[in-house]
Short mmCIF file of C-alpha atoms in Angstrom, two decimals:
data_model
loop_
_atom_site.label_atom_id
_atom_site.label_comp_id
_atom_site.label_asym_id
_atom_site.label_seq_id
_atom_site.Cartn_x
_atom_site.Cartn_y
_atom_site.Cartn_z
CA UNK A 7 146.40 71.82 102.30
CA UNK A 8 147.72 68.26 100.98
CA UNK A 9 144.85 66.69 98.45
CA UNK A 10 145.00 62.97 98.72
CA UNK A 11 141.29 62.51 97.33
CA UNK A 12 141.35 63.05 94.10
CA UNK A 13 144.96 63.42 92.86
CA UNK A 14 143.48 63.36 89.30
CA UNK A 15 142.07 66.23 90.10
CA UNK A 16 144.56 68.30 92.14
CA UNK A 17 146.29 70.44 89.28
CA UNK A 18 142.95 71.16 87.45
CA UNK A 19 140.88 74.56 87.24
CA UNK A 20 137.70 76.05 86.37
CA UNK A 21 138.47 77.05 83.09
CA UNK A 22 141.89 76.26 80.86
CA UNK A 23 144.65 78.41 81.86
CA UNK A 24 146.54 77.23 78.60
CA UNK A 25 144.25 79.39 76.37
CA UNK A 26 144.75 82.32 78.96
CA UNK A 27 148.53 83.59 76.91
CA UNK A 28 148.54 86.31 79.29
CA UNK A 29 150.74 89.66 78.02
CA UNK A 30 153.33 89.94 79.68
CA UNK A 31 153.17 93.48 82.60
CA UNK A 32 149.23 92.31 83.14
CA UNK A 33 148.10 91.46 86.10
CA UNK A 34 146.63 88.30 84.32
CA UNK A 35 150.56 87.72 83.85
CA UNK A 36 151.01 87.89 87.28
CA UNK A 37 148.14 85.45 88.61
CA UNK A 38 149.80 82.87 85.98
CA UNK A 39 153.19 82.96 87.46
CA UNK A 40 151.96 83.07 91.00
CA UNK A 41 149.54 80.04 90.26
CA UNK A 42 152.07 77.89 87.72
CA UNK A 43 152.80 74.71 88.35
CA UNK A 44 155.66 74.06 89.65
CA UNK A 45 158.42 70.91 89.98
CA UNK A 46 159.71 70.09 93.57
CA UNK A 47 163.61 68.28 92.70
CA UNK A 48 166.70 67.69 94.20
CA UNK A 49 167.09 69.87 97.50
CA UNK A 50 163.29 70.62 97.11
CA UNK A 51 161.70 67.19 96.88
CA UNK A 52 158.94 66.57 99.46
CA UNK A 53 159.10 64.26 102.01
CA UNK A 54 156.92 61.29 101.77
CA UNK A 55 155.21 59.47 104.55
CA UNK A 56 153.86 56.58 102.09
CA UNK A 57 157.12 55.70 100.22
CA UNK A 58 159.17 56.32 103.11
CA UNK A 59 156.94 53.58 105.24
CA UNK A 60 157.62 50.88 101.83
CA UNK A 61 161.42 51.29 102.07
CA UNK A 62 161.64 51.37 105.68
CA UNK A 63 158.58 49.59 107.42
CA UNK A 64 155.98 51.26 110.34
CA UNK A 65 156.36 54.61 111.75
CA UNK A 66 157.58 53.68 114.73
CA UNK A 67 160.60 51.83 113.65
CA UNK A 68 161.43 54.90 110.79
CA UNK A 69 161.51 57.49 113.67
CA UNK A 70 163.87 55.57 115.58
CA UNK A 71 166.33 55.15 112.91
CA UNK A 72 165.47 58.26 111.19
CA UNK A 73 165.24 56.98 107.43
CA UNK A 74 163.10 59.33 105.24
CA UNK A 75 162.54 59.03 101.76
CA UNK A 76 162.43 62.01 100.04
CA UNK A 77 160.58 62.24 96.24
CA UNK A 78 159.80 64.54 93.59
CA UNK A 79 156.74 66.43 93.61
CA UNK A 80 154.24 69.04 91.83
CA UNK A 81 153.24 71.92 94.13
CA UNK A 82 150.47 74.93 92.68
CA UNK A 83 148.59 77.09 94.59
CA UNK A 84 145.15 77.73 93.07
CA UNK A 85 141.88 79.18 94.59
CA UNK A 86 139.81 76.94 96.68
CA UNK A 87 137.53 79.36 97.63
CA UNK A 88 136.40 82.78 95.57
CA UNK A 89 136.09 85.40 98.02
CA UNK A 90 132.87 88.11 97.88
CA UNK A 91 136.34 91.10 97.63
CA UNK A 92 138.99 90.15 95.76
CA UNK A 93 142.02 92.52 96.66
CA UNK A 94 145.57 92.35 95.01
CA UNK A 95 148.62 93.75 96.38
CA UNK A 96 151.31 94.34 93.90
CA UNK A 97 154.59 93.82 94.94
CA UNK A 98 156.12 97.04 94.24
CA UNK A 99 159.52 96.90 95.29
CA UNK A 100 162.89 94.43 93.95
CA UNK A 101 166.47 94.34 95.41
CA UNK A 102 168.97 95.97 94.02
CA UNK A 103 172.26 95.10 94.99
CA UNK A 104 171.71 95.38 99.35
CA UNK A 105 169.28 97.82 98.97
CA UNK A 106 165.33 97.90 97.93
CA UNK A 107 164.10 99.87 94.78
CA UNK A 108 160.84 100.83 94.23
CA UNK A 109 158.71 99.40 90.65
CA UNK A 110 157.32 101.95 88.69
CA UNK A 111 156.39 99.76 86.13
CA UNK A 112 152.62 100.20 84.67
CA UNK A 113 150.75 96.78 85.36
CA UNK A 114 147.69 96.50 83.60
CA UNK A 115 144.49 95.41 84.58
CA UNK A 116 141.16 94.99 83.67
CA UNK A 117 137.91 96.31 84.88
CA UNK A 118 136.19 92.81 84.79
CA UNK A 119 138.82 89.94 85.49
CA UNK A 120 138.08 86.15 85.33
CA UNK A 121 139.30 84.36 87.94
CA UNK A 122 138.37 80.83 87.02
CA UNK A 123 141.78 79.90 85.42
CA UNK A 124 143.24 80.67 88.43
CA UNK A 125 140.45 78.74 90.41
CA UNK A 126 140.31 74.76 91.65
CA UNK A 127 138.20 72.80 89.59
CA UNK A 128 136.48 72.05 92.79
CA UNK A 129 136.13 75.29 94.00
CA UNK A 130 133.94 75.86 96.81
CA UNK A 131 131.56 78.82 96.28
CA UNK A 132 131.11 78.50 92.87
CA UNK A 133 127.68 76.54 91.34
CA UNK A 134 128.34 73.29 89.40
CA UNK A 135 129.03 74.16 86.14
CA UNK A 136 130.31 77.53 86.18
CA UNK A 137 132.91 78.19 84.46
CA UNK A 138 133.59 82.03 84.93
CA UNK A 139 134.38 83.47 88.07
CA UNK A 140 134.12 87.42 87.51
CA UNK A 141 134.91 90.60 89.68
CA UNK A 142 134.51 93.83 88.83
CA UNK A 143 136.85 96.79 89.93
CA UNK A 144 135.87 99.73 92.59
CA UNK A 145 138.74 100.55 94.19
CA UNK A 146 142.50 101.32 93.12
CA UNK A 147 145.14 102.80 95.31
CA UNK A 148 148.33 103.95 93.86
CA UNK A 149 151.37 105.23 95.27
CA UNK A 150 153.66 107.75 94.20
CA UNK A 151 157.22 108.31 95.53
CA UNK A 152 159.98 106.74 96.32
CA UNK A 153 160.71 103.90 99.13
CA UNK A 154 161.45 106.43 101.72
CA UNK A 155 159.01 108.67 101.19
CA UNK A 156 155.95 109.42 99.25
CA UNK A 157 151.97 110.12 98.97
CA UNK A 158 149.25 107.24 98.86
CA UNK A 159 145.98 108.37 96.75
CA UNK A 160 142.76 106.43 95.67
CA UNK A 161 140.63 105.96 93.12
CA UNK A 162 137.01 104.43 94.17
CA UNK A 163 133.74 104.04 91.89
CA UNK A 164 130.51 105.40 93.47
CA UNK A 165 128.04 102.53 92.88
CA UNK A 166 124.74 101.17 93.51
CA UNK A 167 124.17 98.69 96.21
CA UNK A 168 124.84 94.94 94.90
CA UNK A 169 122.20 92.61 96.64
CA UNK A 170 123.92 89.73 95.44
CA UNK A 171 127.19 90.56 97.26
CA UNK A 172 125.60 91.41 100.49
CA UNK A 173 123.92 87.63 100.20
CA UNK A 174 127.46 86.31 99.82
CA UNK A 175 129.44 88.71 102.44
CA UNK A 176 126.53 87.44 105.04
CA UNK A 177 125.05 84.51 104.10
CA UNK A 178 127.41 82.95 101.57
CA UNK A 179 125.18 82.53 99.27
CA UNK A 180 126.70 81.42 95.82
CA UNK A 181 125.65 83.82 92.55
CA UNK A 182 123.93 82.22 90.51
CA UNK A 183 123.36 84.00 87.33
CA UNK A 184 124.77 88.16 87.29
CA UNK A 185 125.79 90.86 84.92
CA UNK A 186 128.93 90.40 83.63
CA UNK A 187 129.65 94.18 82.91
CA UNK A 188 131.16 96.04 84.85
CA UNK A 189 129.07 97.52 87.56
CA UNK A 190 127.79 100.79 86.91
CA UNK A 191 129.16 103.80 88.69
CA UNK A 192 131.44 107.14 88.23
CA UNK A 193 135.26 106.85 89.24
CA UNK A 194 136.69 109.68 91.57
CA UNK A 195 140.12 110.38 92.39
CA UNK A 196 140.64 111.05 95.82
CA UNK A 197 144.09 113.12 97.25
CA UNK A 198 143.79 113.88 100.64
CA UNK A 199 140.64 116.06 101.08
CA UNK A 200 140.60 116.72 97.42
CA UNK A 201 138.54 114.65 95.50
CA UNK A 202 137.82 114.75 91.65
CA UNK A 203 135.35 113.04 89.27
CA UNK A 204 137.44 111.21 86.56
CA UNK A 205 137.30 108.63 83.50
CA UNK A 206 137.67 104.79 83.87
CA UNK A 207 140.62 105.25 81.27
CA UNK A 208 142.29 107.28 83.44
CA UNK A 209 141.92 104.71 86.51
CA UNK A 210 143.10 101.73 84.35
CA UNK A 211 146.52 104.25 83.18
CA UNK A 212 147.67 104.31 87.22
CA UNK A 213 150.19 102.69 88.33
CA UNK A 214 148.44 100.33 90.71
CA UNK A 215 149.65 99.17 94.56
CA UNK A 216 146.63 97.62 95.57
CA UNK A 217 143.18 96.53 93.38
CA UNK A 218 139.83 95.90 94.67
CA UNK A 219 137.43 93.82 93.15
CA UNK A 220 133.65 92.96 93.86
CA UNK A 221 132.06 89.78 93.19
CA UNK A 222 130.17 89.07 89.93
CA UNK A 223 129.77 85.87 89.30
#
């Protein structure tokens, strides 16, 4: 979506990104570089109905003799609306050559992650003057192998039932004021039908595909 409202306010976010200096191989890294802002020049400039009505007068007359006036931009995709599950799919693969190879590269992540740096400064769901947007993790799968073959396995924390989130799956009801901990709960690893009781250090060590995050704040 265009924002013509407020273009003052178009490339800002919840919280300062600049203070973020995410390490590099985190997934705070990646949400940086997917969100950056980024400079639309030469073959990539946008087109632009405004200036290309100044140069060349009312629509009708620049359809006819096809005159469009092209002009740099600023394009970055930010959150406009904080979802109750955050999930994150790591792209795990890169070319090589005319062929894919599979990433084994560790990614870290956190158990609590903030996603207000990453968030519009208008961002729906979240009450005025928040400036934290925080998820906590429950769910990791992880897959081991190669591209042609290989075995998927999970890791999922056994939980109490958050109120809060069932408000904002149903009713989407903003929270208001919530623990910022990470939600209490024993991780398992689960193979198959095999399924074993583990650390959280040993969840945050896998080499992630996808992440699952609940709702906070």
């Amino acid at each position: 979506k265009v924002s013509t409202e407020d273009p003052e306010m178009a490339f800002c976010t919840l919280a300062n990104r600049e203070d973020l200096n995410p390490e590099e191989g985190s997934i705070h890294h990646c949400l940086y570089q997917f969100t950056r802002n980024e400079k639309l020049t030469e073959t990539n400039k946008l087109l632009c109905d405004v200036c290309t009505q100044r140069h060349c007068g009312p629509k009708n007359n620049v359809k006819s003799e096809k005159k469009y006036v092209y002009t740099n931009a600023k394009k970055q995709m930010l959150i406009s609306l904080a979802p109750p599950i955050l999930t994150l799919h790591l792209k795990r693969f890169q070319h090589a050559g005319f062929n894919l190879q599979k990433v084994n590269r560790h990614i870290k992540f956190p158990e609590v992650i903030d996603l207000a740096p990453f968030c519009t400064a208008k961002c729906k769901n979240v009450a005025e003057g928040n400036t934290k947007v925080l998820y906590s993790l429950y769910g990791v799968v992880e897959h081991s192998g190669t591209m042609r073959s290989g075995h998927y396995t999970a890791y999922v924390k056994m939980r109490t039932t958050n109120n809060h989130l069932s408000d904002l799956v149903l009713r989407g009801q903003s929270p208001q004021a919530l623990e910022t901990e990470p939600v209490k709960g024993q991780w398992f690893h689960i193979s198959d039908t095999h399924v074993q009781a583990v650390s959280a250090s040993k969840v945050l060590s896998s080499q992630a595909y996808l992440l699952f995050y609940e709702r906070l704040l």
